[in-house]
Amino acid sequence: MKKYLVIGNPIEHSLSPKLHNYWIKKNNIDAVYDKKLINEGDIEDIISQVKNGNINGINITVPFKQKVIPFVDELTFEANKSQSVNTIYKEGDKVIGHNTDMVGFELGLKYANYNVKNKKIFILGAGGVVSSIILALKKMEASQIILSNRTKKKAEDLKKVFSYLEIIDWGKTPEFQMIINATSLGLKKNDEIKLNYSDIGTNKFFYDVIYNPKQTIFLKRAKMFGNQTENGKMMFIYQAHQAFTIWHKIMPEIDDETIKLLDL
Ligand code: ATR
């Protein structure tokens, strides 16, 4: 039986096992997908288990998407460009680090019917998934990408790689058409992002990368003020879809049942 894993810390919130095991069963594949809480010191050993065939594939989540890079043999084009790895597989005898978040984000926005072309985008956060989002937004021809992070240094480090970014202080709100919460604020029930919603106005697009809980306070407030909202569920499904296709060479179906599976 083939073995797959999602590793992270925390990991409890991850719905990857639910989704992958659902597709595994639907496609009659002899495999199992588990989640594993790890610490940074465990990364090397887990990746060596991909190399020796004990584990057939790994998804990586917060906060290890960059930290796994030194331990893989090769990065794909996407992983190298974003310096972020969320999917690991073996090809020949090499362990490959790949990134399916970029495509996941792009397809998620398409599903929401939102076109970022020529739009001003405001990103909150500078964590593991942000470089993928920046690259996807640039590919989709956003006109301006403004980014703010509590720890400004991390935002400035991103600007060294993506020179077209505009960095602003945490707590300030620029004018924008779409705002993305890419921080982990919202994972806990009472987490709140301080924003002056009445100044922001209406008819903006609020996107939260978080999909569990389904509606963060960020999205709830946005809706109350008359904005369009979307959570990270479809991005999550599409990134998993890409990983599944690479591992099993089968493209699973994304139907209503799949989407409902992740409703909590
Ligand atoms: P990592 O940074 O290790 O990749 P992440 O969960 O991907 O982990 O990123 C967490 C993001 O949420 C960061 O942008 C973090 O801001 P800092 O860089 O200042 O740590 C942000 N974040 C987490 N808790 C926050 C809080 N209480 N207020 C503001 N931002 C917060």
PDB file of C-alpha atoms and ligand atoms in Angstrom:
ATOM      1  CA  MET A   1       0.000   0.000   0.000  1.00  0.00           C
ATOM      2  CA  LYS A   2       1.346   3.418  -0.938  1.00  0.00           C
ATOM      3  CA  LYS A   3       1.779   5.998   1.812  1.00  0.00           C
ATOM      4  CA  TYR A   4       1.226   9.741   1.645  1.00  0.00           C
ATOM      5  CA  LEU A   5       1.496  12.410   4.328  1.00  0.00           C
ATOM      6  CA  VAL A   6       0.858  16.038   5.055  1.00  0.00           C
ATOM      7  CA  ILE A   7       3.374  17.529   7.469  1.00  0.00           C
ATOM      8  CA  GLY A   8       3.107  20.797   9.366  1.00  0.00           C
ATOM      9  CA  ASN A   9       2.835  22.432  12.764  1.00  0.00           C
ATOM     10  CA  PRO A  10       0.004  22.862  13.654  1.00  0.00           C
ATOM     11  CA  ILE A  11      -1.575  20.158  11.504  1.00  0.00           C
ATOM     12  CA  GLU A  12      -4.867  19.406  13.229  1.00  0.00           C
ATOM     13  CA  HIS A  13      -6.837  21.823  10.984  1.00  0.00           C
ATOM     14  CA  SER A  14      -5.664  20.218   7.738  1.00  0.00           C
ATOM     15  CA  LEU A  15      -8.356  18.674   5.579  1.00  0.00           C
ATOM     16  CA  SER A  16      -5.838  17.173   3.146  1.00  0.00           C
ATOM     17  CA  PRO A  17      -6.275  13.603   4.501  1.00  0.00           C
ATOM     18  CA  LYS A  18     -10.055  13.844   4.115  1.00  0.00           C
ATOM     19  CA  LEU A  19      -9.834  15.028   0.517  1.00  0.00           C
ATOM     20  CA  HIS A  20      -7.014  12.746  -0.642  1.00  0.00           C
ATOM     21  CA  ASN A  21      -8.491   9.641   1.021  1.00  0.00           C
ATOM     22  CA  TYR A  22     -11.830  10.426  -0.617  1.00  0.00           C
ATOM     23  CA  TRP A  23     -10.232  10.556  -4.072  1.00  0.00           C
ATOM     24  CA  ILE A  24      -8.073   7.481  -3.298  1.00  0.00           C
ATOM     25  CA  LYS A  25     -11.207   5.486  -2.483  1.00  0.00           C
ATOM     26  CA  LYS A  26     -13.183   6.833  -5.455  1.00  0.00           C
ATOM     27  CA  ASN A  27     -10.416   5.794  -7.821  1.00  0.00           C
ATOM     28  CA  ASN A  28      -9.787   2.403  -6.186  1.00  0.00           C
ATOM     29  CA  ILE A  29      -6.165   3.180  -5.413  1.00  0.00           C
ATOM     30  CA  ASP A  30      -4.306   1.087  -2.847  1.00  0.00           C
ATOM     31  CA  ALA A  31      -2.993   3.956  -0.736  1.00  0.00           C
ATOM     32  CA  VAL A  32      -3.477   5.866   2.478  1.00  0.00           C
ATOM     33  CA  TYR A  33      -2.931   9.544   3.298  1.00  0.00           C
ATOM     34  CA  ASP A  34      -2.160  10.632   6.892  1.00  0.00           C
ATOM     35  CA  LYS A  35      -1.276  13.840   8.684  1.00  0.00           C
ATOM     36  CA  LYS A  36       1.766  14.211  10.879  1.00  0.00           C
ATOM     37  CA  LEU A  37       2.670  16.913  13.338  1.00  0.00           C
ATOM     38  CA  ILE A  38       6.403  17.525  13.047  1.00  0.00           C
ATOM     39  CA  ASN A  39       9.154  19.807  14.256  1.00  0.00           C
ATOM     40  CA  GLU A  40      11.825  21.325  12.029  1.00  0.00           C
ATOM     41  CA  GLY A  41      14.343  18.691  13.177  1.00  0.00           C
ATOM     42  CA  ASP A  42      12.163  15.889  11.750  1.00  0.00           C
ATOM     43  CA  ILE A  43      12.181  17.164   8.148  1.00  0.00           C
ATOM     44  CA  GLU A  44      15.394  15.476   7.042  1.00  0.00           C
ATOM     45  CA  ASP A  45      14.321  12.031   8.252  1.00  0.00           C
ATOM     46  CA  ILE A  46      10.854  12.266   6.692  1.00  0.00           C
ATOM     47  CA  ILE A  47      12.247  13.291   3.318  1.00  0.00           C
ATOM     48  CA  SER A  48      14.795  10.468   3.464  1.00  0.00           C
ATOM     49  CA  GLN A  49      11.808   8.129   3.722  1.00  0.00           C
ATOM     50  CA  VAL A  50      10.607   9.388   0.345  1.00  0.00           C
ATOM     51  CA  LYS A  51      14.058   8.676  -1.029  1.00  0.00           C
ATOM     52  CA  ASN A  52      14.031   5.071   0.281  1.00  0.00           C
ATOM     53  CA  GLY A  53      10.452   4.429  -0.818  1.00  0.00           C
ATOM     54  CA  ASN A  54       8.774   4.133   2.612  1.00  0.00           C
ATOM     55  CA  ILE A  55       6.687   7.196   1.836  1.00  0.00           C
ATOM     56  CA  ASN A  56       5.423   7.880  -1.690  1.00  0.00           C
ATOM     57  CA  GLY A  57       4.577  11.558  -1.428  1.00  0.00           C
ATOM     58  CA  ILE A  58       4.335  14.460   1.002  1.00  0.00           C
ATOM     59  CA  ASN A  59       2.384  17.673   1.209  1.00  0.00           C
ATOM     60  CA  ILE A  60       3.960  20.434   3.240  1.00  0.00           C
ATOM     61  CA  THR A  61       2.066  23.083   5.090  1.00  0.00           C
ATOM     62  CA  VAL A  62       2.758  25.880   7.573  1.00  0.00           C
ATOM     63  CA  PRO A  63       5.509  26.655   8.552  1.00  0.00           C
ATOM     64  CA  PHE A  64       7.799  24.348   6.547  1.00  0.00           C
ATOM     65  CA  LYS A  65       7.278  25.236   2.872  1.00  0.00           C
ATOM     66  CA  GLN A  66      10.693  26.927   2.665  1.00  0.00           C
ATOM     67  CA  LYS A  67      12.389  24.819   5.280  1.00  0.00           C
ATOM     68  CA  VAL A  68      12.135  21.587   3.260  1.00  0.00           C
ATOM     69  CA  ILE A  69      14.033  23.055   0.281  1.00  0.00           C
ATOM     70  CA  PRO A  70      17.578  22.118   1.397  1.00  0.00           C
ATOM     71  CA  PHE A  71      16.520  18.476   1.816  1.00  0.00           C
ATOM     72  CA  VAL A  72      15.139  17.730  -1.649  1.00  0.00           C
ATOM     73  CA  ASP A  73      17.307  16.804  -4.634  1.00  0.00           C
ATOM     74  CA  GLU A  74      15.639  19.061  -7.171  1.00  0.00           C
ATOM     75  CA  LEU A  75      13.081  21.844  -7.393  1.00  0.00           C
ATOM     76  CA  THR A  76      10.581  22.181 -10.212  1.00  0.00           C
ATOM     77  CA  PHE A  77      10.322  25.481 -12.083  1.00  0.00           C
ATOM     78  CA  GLU A  78       7.359  26.581  -9.921  1.00  0.00           C
ATOM     79  CA  ALA A  79       9.003  25.627  -6.626  1.00  0.00           C
ATOM     80  CA  ASN A  80      12.216  27.355  -7.596  1.00  0.00           C
ATOM     81  CA  LYS A  81      10.475  30.537  -8.682  1.00  0.00           C
ATOM     82  CA  SER A  82       8.394  30.771  -5.525  1.00  0.00           C
ATOM     83  CA  GLN A  83      11.050  29.247  -3.247  1.00  0.00           C
ATOM     84  CA  SER A  84       8.177  27.342  -1.702  1.00  0.00           C
ATOM     85  CA  VAL A  85       7.470  23.604  -1.745  1.00  0.00           C
ATOM     86  CA  ASN A  86       4.088  22.117  -0.873  1.00  0.00           C
ATOM     87  CA  THR A  87       4.363  18.799  -2.751  1.00  0.00           C
ATOM     88  CA  ILE A  88       7.143  16.227  -2.746  1.00  0.00           C
ATOM     89  CA  TYR A  89       7.448  13.165  -4.986  1.00  0.00           C
ATOM     90  CA  LYS A  90      10.113  10.817  -6.259  1.00  0.00           C
ATOM     91  CA  GLU A  91      11.185  10.687  -9.869  1.00  0.00           C
ATOM     92  CA  GLY A  92      13.773   8.029 -10.694  1.00  0.00           C
ATOM     93  CA  ASP A  93      15.903   8.115  -7.577  1.00  0.00           C
ATOM     94  CA  LYS A  94      15.533  11.850  -7.046  1.00  0.00           C
ATOM     95  CA  VAL A  95      13.274  13.562  -4.517  1.00  0.00           C
ATOM     96  CA  ILE A  96      11.538  16.466  -6.220  1.00  0.00           C
ATOM     97  CA  GLY A  97      10.098  19.556  -4.507  1.00  0.00           C
ATOM     98  CA  HIS A  98       7.177  21.103  -6.349  1.00  0.00           C
ATOM     99  CA  ASN A  99       4.680  23.900  -5.783  1.00  0.00           C
ATOM    100  CA  THR A 100       0.984  23.495  -6.597  1.00  0.00           C
ATOM    101  CA  ASP A 101      -0.178  26.545  -4.574  1.00  0.00           C
ATOM    102  CA  MET A 102       0.400  28.916  -7.495  1.00  0.00           C
ATOM    103  CA  VAL A 103      -1.900  27.023  -9.834  1.00  0.00           C
ATOM    104  CA  GLY A 104      -4.283  26.370  -6.925  1.00  0.00           C
ATOM    105  CA  PHE A 105      -4.639  30.083  -6.244  1.00  0.00           C
ATOM    106  CA  GLU A 106      -5.110  30.897  -9.929  1.00  0.00           C
ATOM    107  CA  LEU A 107      -7.775  28.234 -10.497  1.00  0.00           C
ATOM    108  CA  GLY A 108      -9.503  29.164  -7.213  1.00  0.00           C
ATOM    109  CA  LEU A 109      -9.902  32.742  -8.399  1.00  0.00           C
ATOM    110  CA  LYS A 110     -11.168  31.575 -11.777  1.00  0.00           C
ATOM    111  CA  TYR A 111     -13.751  29.436  -9.986  1.00  0.00           C
ATOM    112  CA  ALA A 112     -14.831  32.541  -8.011  1.00  0.00           C
ATOM    113  CA  ASN A 113     -15.150  34.345 -11.336  1.00  0.00           C
ATOM    114  CA  TYR A 114     -12.851  37.130 -10.254  1.00  0.00           C
ATOM    115  CA  ASN A 115     -10.514  38.673 -12.773  1.00  0.00           C
ATOM    116  CA  VAL A 116      -7.469  40.350 -11.231  1.00  0.00           C
ATOM    117  CA  LYS A 117      -6.266  41.861 -14.507  1.00  0.00           C
ATOM    118  CA  ASN A 118      -5.497  45.574 -13.996  1.00  0.00           C
ATOM    119  CA  LYS A 119      -6.611  45.427 -10.365  1.00  0.00           C
ATOM    120  CA  LYS A 120      -4.883  46.833  -7.288  1.00  0.00           C
ATOM    121  CA  ILE A 121      -4.253  44.028  -4.841  1.00  0.00           C
ATOM    122  CA  PHE A 122      -3.439  44.345  -1.148  1.00  0.00           C
ATOM    123  CA  ILE A 123      -1.833  41.298   0.523  1.00  0.00           C
ATOM    124  CA  LEU A 124      -1.684  40.858   4.292  1.00  0.00           C
ATOM    125  CA  GLY A 125       1.110  38.549   5.444  1.00  0.00           C
ATOM    126  CA  ALA A 126       4.512  37.360   4.273  1.00  0.00           C
ATOM    127  CA  GLY A 127       4.466  33.682   5.241  1.00  0.00           C
ATOM    128  CA  GLY A 128       5.087  30.524   3.267  1.00  0.00           C
ATOM    129  CA  VAL A 129       2.264  30.779   0.757  1.00  0.00           C
ATOM    130  CA  VAL A 130       2.679  34.443  -0.168  1.00  0.00           C
ATOM    131  CA  SER A 131       5.351  34.100  -2.861  1.00  0.00           C
ATOM    132  CA  SER A 132       3.047  31.694  -4.741  1.00  0.00           C
ATOM    133  CA  ILE A 133       0.203  34.195  -4.530  1.00  0.00           C
ATOM    134  CA  ILE A 134       2.400  37.063  -5.725  1.00  0.00           C
ATOM    135  CA  LEU A 135       3.587  35.059  -8.740  1.00  0.00           C
ATOM    136  CA  ALA A 136       0.060  33.982  -9.637  1.00  0.00           C
ATOM    137  CA  LEU A 137      -1.224  37.574  -9.357  1.00  0.00           C
ATOM    138  CA  LYS A 138       1.606  38.832 -11.544  1.00  0.00           C
ATOM    139  CA  LYS A 139       0.893  36.119 -14.106  1.00  0.00           C
ATOM    140  CA  MET A 140      -2.757  37.174 -14.140  1.00  0.00           C
ATOM    141  CA  GLU A 141      -1.627  40.768 -14.746  1.00  0.00           C
ATOM    142  CA  ALA A 142      -2.629  42.557 -11.565  1.00  0.00           C
ATOM    143  CA  SER A 143      -1.643  46.214 -12.012  1.00  0.00           C
ATOM    144  CA  GLN A 144      -0.272  46.757  -8.519  1.00  0.00           C
ATOM    145  CA  ILE A 145       0.590  44.502  -5.585  1.00  0.00           C
ATOM    146  CA  ILE A 146       0.847  46.121  -2.168  1.00  0.00           C
ATOM    147  CA  LEU A 147       1.960  44.026   0.782  1.00  0.00           C
ATOM    148  CA  SER A 148       1.951  44.528   4.519  1.00  0.00           C
ATOM    149  CA  ASN A 149       3.301  42.266   7.257  1.00  0.00           C
ATOM    150  CA  ARG A 150       3.542  42.650  11.027  1.00  0.00           C
ATOM    151  CA  THR A 151       7.259  41.909  10.822  1.00  0.00           C
ATOM    152  CA  LYS A 152       8.300  44.411   8.172  1.00  0.00           C
ATOM    153  CA  LYS A 153      11.647  42.753   7.536  1.00  0.00           C
ATOM    154  CA  LYS A 154       9.877  39.719   6.014  1.00  0.00           C
ATOM    155  CA  ALA A 155       7.941  41.986   3.659  1.00  0.00           C
ATOM    156  CA  GLU A 156      11.162  43.719   2.660  1.00  0.00           C
ATOM    157  CA  ASP A 157      12.823  40.359   2.017  1.00  0.00           C
ATOM    158  CA  LEU A 158      10.005  39.546  -0.408  1.00  0.00           C
ATOM    159  CA  LYS A 159      10.579  42.857  -2.168  1.00  0.00           C
ATOM    160  CA  LYS A 160      14.194  41.839  -2.759  1.00  0.00           C
ATOM    161  CA  VAL A 161      12.857  38.947  -4.852  1.00  0.00           C
ATOM    162  CA  PHE A 162       9.757  40.631  -6.297  1.00  0.00           C
ATOM    163  CA  SER A 163      10.929  44.206  -6.908  1.00  0.00           C
ATOM    164  CA  TYR A 164       7.507  45.344  -8.171  1.00  0.00           C
ATOM    165  CA  LEU A 165       5.985  44.925  -4.679  1.00  0.00           C
ATOM    166  CA  GLU A 166       4.987  47.981  -2.701  1.00  0.00           C
ATOM    167  CA  ILE A 167       5.468  47.560   1.045  1.00  0.00           C
ATOM    168  CA  ILE A 168       3.441  49.457   3.615  1.00  0.00           C
ATOM    169  CA  ASP A 169       3.458  49.468   7.417  1.00  0.00           C
ATOM    170  CA  TRP A 170       1.329  46.949   9.283  1.00  0.00           C
ATOM    171  CA  GLY A 171      -1.898  48.633  10.354  1.00  0.00           C
ATOM    172  CA  LYS A 172      -2.064  50.988   7.350  1.00  0.00           C
ATOM    173  CA  THR A 173      -4.664  50.420   4.640  1.00  0.00           C
ATOM    174  CA  PRO A 174      -4.059  51.567   1.069  1.00  0.00           C
ATOM    175  CA  GLU A 175      -6.659  51.876  -1.652  1.00  0.00           C
ATOM    176  CA  PHE A 176      -7.318  48.500  -3.277  1.00  0.00           C
ATOM    177  CA  GLN A 177      -9.836  46.443  -5.223  1.00  0.00           C
ATOM    178  CA  MET A 178      -8.912  43.080  -3.796  1.00  0.00           C
ATOM    179  CA  ILE A 179      -7.517  42.257  -0.347  1.00  0.00           C
ATOM    180  CA  ILE A 180      -6.009  38.900   0.548  1.00  0.00           C
ATOM    181  CA  ASN A 181      -5.540  37.590   4.064  1.00  0.00           C
ATOM    182  CA  ALA A 182      -2.483  35.373   3.842  1.00  0.00           C
ATOM    183  CA  THR A 183      -1.668  35.572   7.551  1.00  0.00           C
ATOM    184  CA  SER A 184      -2.583  32.842   9.995  1.00  0.00           C
ATOM    185  CA  LEU A 185      -4.887  35.300  11.774  1.00  0.00           C
ATOM    186  CA  GLY A 186      -8.317  33.741  11.584  1.00  0.00           C
ATOM    187  CA  LEU A 187      -7.312  30.134  12.170  1.00  0.00           C
ATOM    188  CA  LYS A 188      -8.362  30.614  15.797  1.00  0.00           C
ATOM    189  CA  LYS A 189     -11.971  31.540  16.290  1.00  0.00           C
ATOM    190  CA  ASN A 190     -11.456  34.956  17.889  1.00  0.00           C
ATOM    191  CA  ASP A 191      -8.528  36.068  15.724  1.00  0.00           C
ATOM    192  CA  GLU A 192      -9.192  39.456  14.259  1.00  0.00           C
ATOM    193  CA  ILE A 193      -7.404  41.651  11.756  1.00  0.00           C
ATOM    194  CA  LYS A 194      -7.723  45.324  12.548  1.00  0.00           C
ATOM    195  CA  LEU A 195      -9.132  47.044   9.497  1.00  0.00           C
ATOM    196  CA  ASN A 196     -11.268  50.113   9.164  1.00  0.00           C
ATOM    197  CA  TYR A 197     -14.073  48.548   7.157  1.00  0.00           C
ATOM    198  CA  SER A 198     -16.146  51.724   6.907  1.00  0.00           C
ATOM    199  CA  ASP A 199     -13.212  53.544   5.274  1.00  0.00           C
ATOM    200  CA  ILE A 200     -12.603  50.686   2.849  1.00  0.00           C
ATOM    201  CA  GLY A 201     -16.111  51.014   1.452  1.00  0.00           C
ATOM    202  CA  THR A 202     -18.130  48.467  -0.470  1.00  0.00           C
ATOM    203  CA  ASN A 203     -17.824  46.270  -3.548  1.00  0.00           C
ATOM    204  CA  LYS A 204     -14.280  45.176  -2.885  1.00  0.00           C
ATOM    205  CA  PHE A 205     -13.171  41.558  -3.120  1.00  0.00           C
ATOM    206  CA  PHE A 206     -12.044  40.017   0.178  1.00  0.00           C
ATOM    207  CA  TYR A 207     -10.154  36.760  -0.149  1.00  0.00           C
ATOM    208  CA  ASP A 208      -9.003  34.631   2.770  1.00  0.00           C
ATOM    209  CA  VAL A 209      -6.512  31.851   2.210  1.00  0.00           C
ATOM    210  CA  ILE A 210      -7.932  30.174   5.337  1.00  0.00           C
ATOM    211  CA  TYR A 211     -10.670  27.607   4.656  1.00  0.00           C
ATOM    212  CA  ASN A 212     -11.107  26.195   8.154  1.00  0.00           C
ATOM    213  CA  PRO A 213     -13.004  27.955   9.721  1.00  0.00           C
ATOM    214  CA  LYS A 214     -15.149  28.507   6.677  1.00  0.00           C
ATOM    215  CA  GLN A 215     -15.775  32.142   7.429  1.00  0.00           C
ATOM    216  CA  THR A 216     -13.154  34.104   9.363  1.00  0.00           C
ATOM    217  CA  ILE A 217     -14.057  37.356  11.136  1.00  0.00           C
ATOM    218  CA  PHE A 218     -12.223  39.072   8.252  1.00  0.00           C
ATOM    219  CA  LEU A 219     -14.723  37.654   5.742  1.00  0.00           C
ATOM    220  CA  LYS A 220     -17.753  38.073   8.026  1.00  0.00           C
ATOM    221  CA  ARG A 221     -17.101  41.788   8.512  1.00  0.00           C
ATOM    222  CA  ALA A 222     -16.333  42.273   4.823  1.00  0.00           C
ATOM    223  CA  LYS A 223     -19.679  40.760   3.912  1.00  0.00           C
ATOM    224  CA  MET A 224     -21.507  42.929   6.450  1.00  0.00           C
ATOM    225  CA  PHE A 225     -20.033  45.967   4.736  1.00  0.00           C
ATOM    226  CA  GLY A 226     -21.248  44.861   1.305  1.00  0.00           C
ATOM    227  CA  ASN A 227     -18.153  43.272  -0.172  1.00  0.00           C
ATOM    228  CA  GLN A 228     -17.687  40.092  -2.195  1.00  0.00           C
ATOM    229  CA  THR A 229     -15.919  37.351  -0.222  1.00  0.00           C
ATOM    230  CA  GLU A 230     -14.227  34.042  -0.909  1.00  0.00           C
ATOM    231  CA  ASN A 231     -12.347  31.635   1.341  1.00  0.00           C
ATOM    232  CA  GLY A 232      -9.390  29.440   0.428  1.00  0.00           C
ATOM    233  CA  LYS A 233     -11.408  26.266  -0.105  1.00  0.00           C
ATOM    234  CA  MET A 234     -11.165  26.097  -3.888  1.00  0.00           C
ATOM    235  CA  MET A 235      -7.479  27.035  -3.807  1.00  0.00           C
ATOM    236  CA  PHE A 236      -7.023  24.195  -1.364  1.00  0.00           C
ATOM    237  CA  ILE A 237      -8.956  21.744  -3.556  1.00  0.00           C
ATOM    238  CA  TYR A 238      -7.051  22.713  -6.702  1.00  0.00           C
ATOM    239  CA  GLN A 239      -3.613  22.477  -5.077  1.00  0.00           C
ATOM    240  CA  ALA A 240      -4.563  19.007  -3.798  1.00  0.00           C
ATOM    241  CA  HIS A 241      -5.914  18.081  -7.233  1.00  0.00           C
ATOM    242  CA  GLN A 242      -2.569  18.900  -8.843  1.00  0.00           C
ATOM    243  CA  ALA A 243      -0.634  16.934  -6.207  1.00  0.00           C
ATOM    244  CA  PHE A 244      -2.952  13.927  -6.553  1.00  0.00           C
ATOM    245  CA  THR A 245      -2.561  13.927 -10.328  1.00  0.00           C
ATOM    246  CA  ILE A 246       1.238  13.951 -10.043  1.00  0.00           C
ATOM    247  CA  TRP A 247       1.333  11.140  -7.469  1.00  0.00           C
ATOM    248  CA  HIS A 248      -1.290   8.787  -8.858  1.00  0.00           C
ATOM    249  CA  LYS A 249      -1.286   9.781 -12.557  1.00  0.00           C
ATOM    250  CA  ILE A 250      -5.066  10.053 -12.295  1.00  0.00           C
ATOM    251  CA  MET A 251      -6.976  13.304 -12.498  1.00  0.00           C
ATOM    252  CA  PRO A 252      -9.697  13.066  -9.831  1.00  0.00           C
ATOM    253  CA  GLU A 253     -13.066  14.676 -10.291  1.00  0.00           C
ATOM    254  CA  ILE A 254     -13.963  17.938  -8.542  1.00  0.00           C
ATOM    255  CA  ASP A 255     -17.735  17.699  -8.250  1.00  0.00           C
ATOM    256  CA  ASP A 256     -20.321  19.008  -5.776  1.00  0.00           C
ATOM    257  CA  GLU A 257     -19.658  16.060  -3.503  1.00  0.00           C
ATOM    258  CA  THR A 258     -15.948  16.872  -3.372  1.00  0.00           C
ATOM    259  CA  ILE A 259     -16.664  20.507  -2.571  1.00  0.00           C
ATOM    260  CA  LYS A 260     -19.266  19.622   0.078  1.00  0.00           C
ATOM    261  CA  LEU A 261     -16.847  17.215   1.691  1.00  0.00           C
ATOM    262  CA  LEU A 262     -14.891  20.183   2.966  1.00  0.00           C
ATOM    263  CA  ASP A 263     -17.872  22.065   4.379  1.00  0.00           C
ATOM    264  CA  LEU A 264     -17.540  22.054   8.100  1.00  0.00           C
TER     265      LEU A 264
HETATM  266  P1  ATR B   1       5.737  31.288   8.295  1.00  0.00           P
HETATM  267  O1  ATR B   1       5.881  32.786   8.467  1.00  0.00           O
HETATM  268  O2  ATR B   1       6.561  30.521   9.274  1.00  0.00           O
HETATM  269  O3  ATR B   1       5.855  30.827   6.885  1.00  0.00           O
HETATM  270  P2  ATR B   1       2.923  31.307   8.065  1.00  0.00           P
HETATM  271  O4  ATR B   1       1.853  30.782   8.940  1.00  0.00           O
HETATM  272  O5  ATR B   1       2.956  30.943   6.649  1.00  0.00           O
HETATM  273  O6  ATR B   1       4.271  30.912   8.760  1.00  0.00           O
HETATM  274  O7  ATR B   1       2.896  32.873   8.185  1.00  0.00           O
HETATM  275  C1  ATR B   1       2.251  33.476   9.190  1.00  0.00           C
HETATM  276  C2  ATR B   1       1.884  34.875   8.726  1.00  0.00           C
HETATM  277  O8  ATR B   1       0.873  35.351   9.612  1.00  0.00           O
HETATM  278  C3  ATR B   1       3.033  35.839   8.851  1.00  0.00           C
HETATM  279  O9  ATR B   1       2.892  36.828   7.882  1.00  0.00           O
HETATM  280  C4  ATR B   1       2.829  36.406  10.258  1.00  0.00           C
HETATM  281  O10 ATR B   1       3.383  37.654  10.476  1.00  0.00           O
HETATM  282  P3  ATR B   1       4.894  37.771  11.071  1.00  0.00           P
HETATM  283  O11 ATR B   1       5.781  37.599   9.886  1.00  0.00           O
HETATM  284  O12 ATR B   1       4.953  39.131  11.647  1.00  0.00           O
HETATM  285  O13 ATR B   1       5.042  36.678  12.082  1.00  0.00           O
HETATM  286  C5  ATR B   1       1.336  36.506  10.272  1.00  0.00           C
HETATM  287  N1  ATR B   1       0.807  36.559  11.634  1.00  0.00           N
HETATM  288  C6  ATR B   1       0.668  35.516  12.489  1.00  0.00           C
HETATM  289  N2  ATR B   1       0.132  35.929  13.661  1.00  0.00           N
HETATM  290  C7  ATR B   1      -0.078  37.266  13.524  1.00  0.00           C
HETATM  291  C8  ATR B   1      -0.612  38.285  14.386  1.00  0.00           C
HETATM  292  N3  ATR B   1      -1.026  37.997  15.621  1.00  0.00           N
HETATM  293  N4  ATR B   1      -0.682  39.549  13.908  1.00  0.00           N
HETATM  294  C9  ATR B   1      -0.256  39.827  12.664  1.00  0.00           C
HETATM  295  N5  ATR B   1       0.254  38.922  11.791  1.00  0.00           N
HETATM  296  C10 ATR B   1       0.351  37.668  12.231  1.00  0.00           C
END
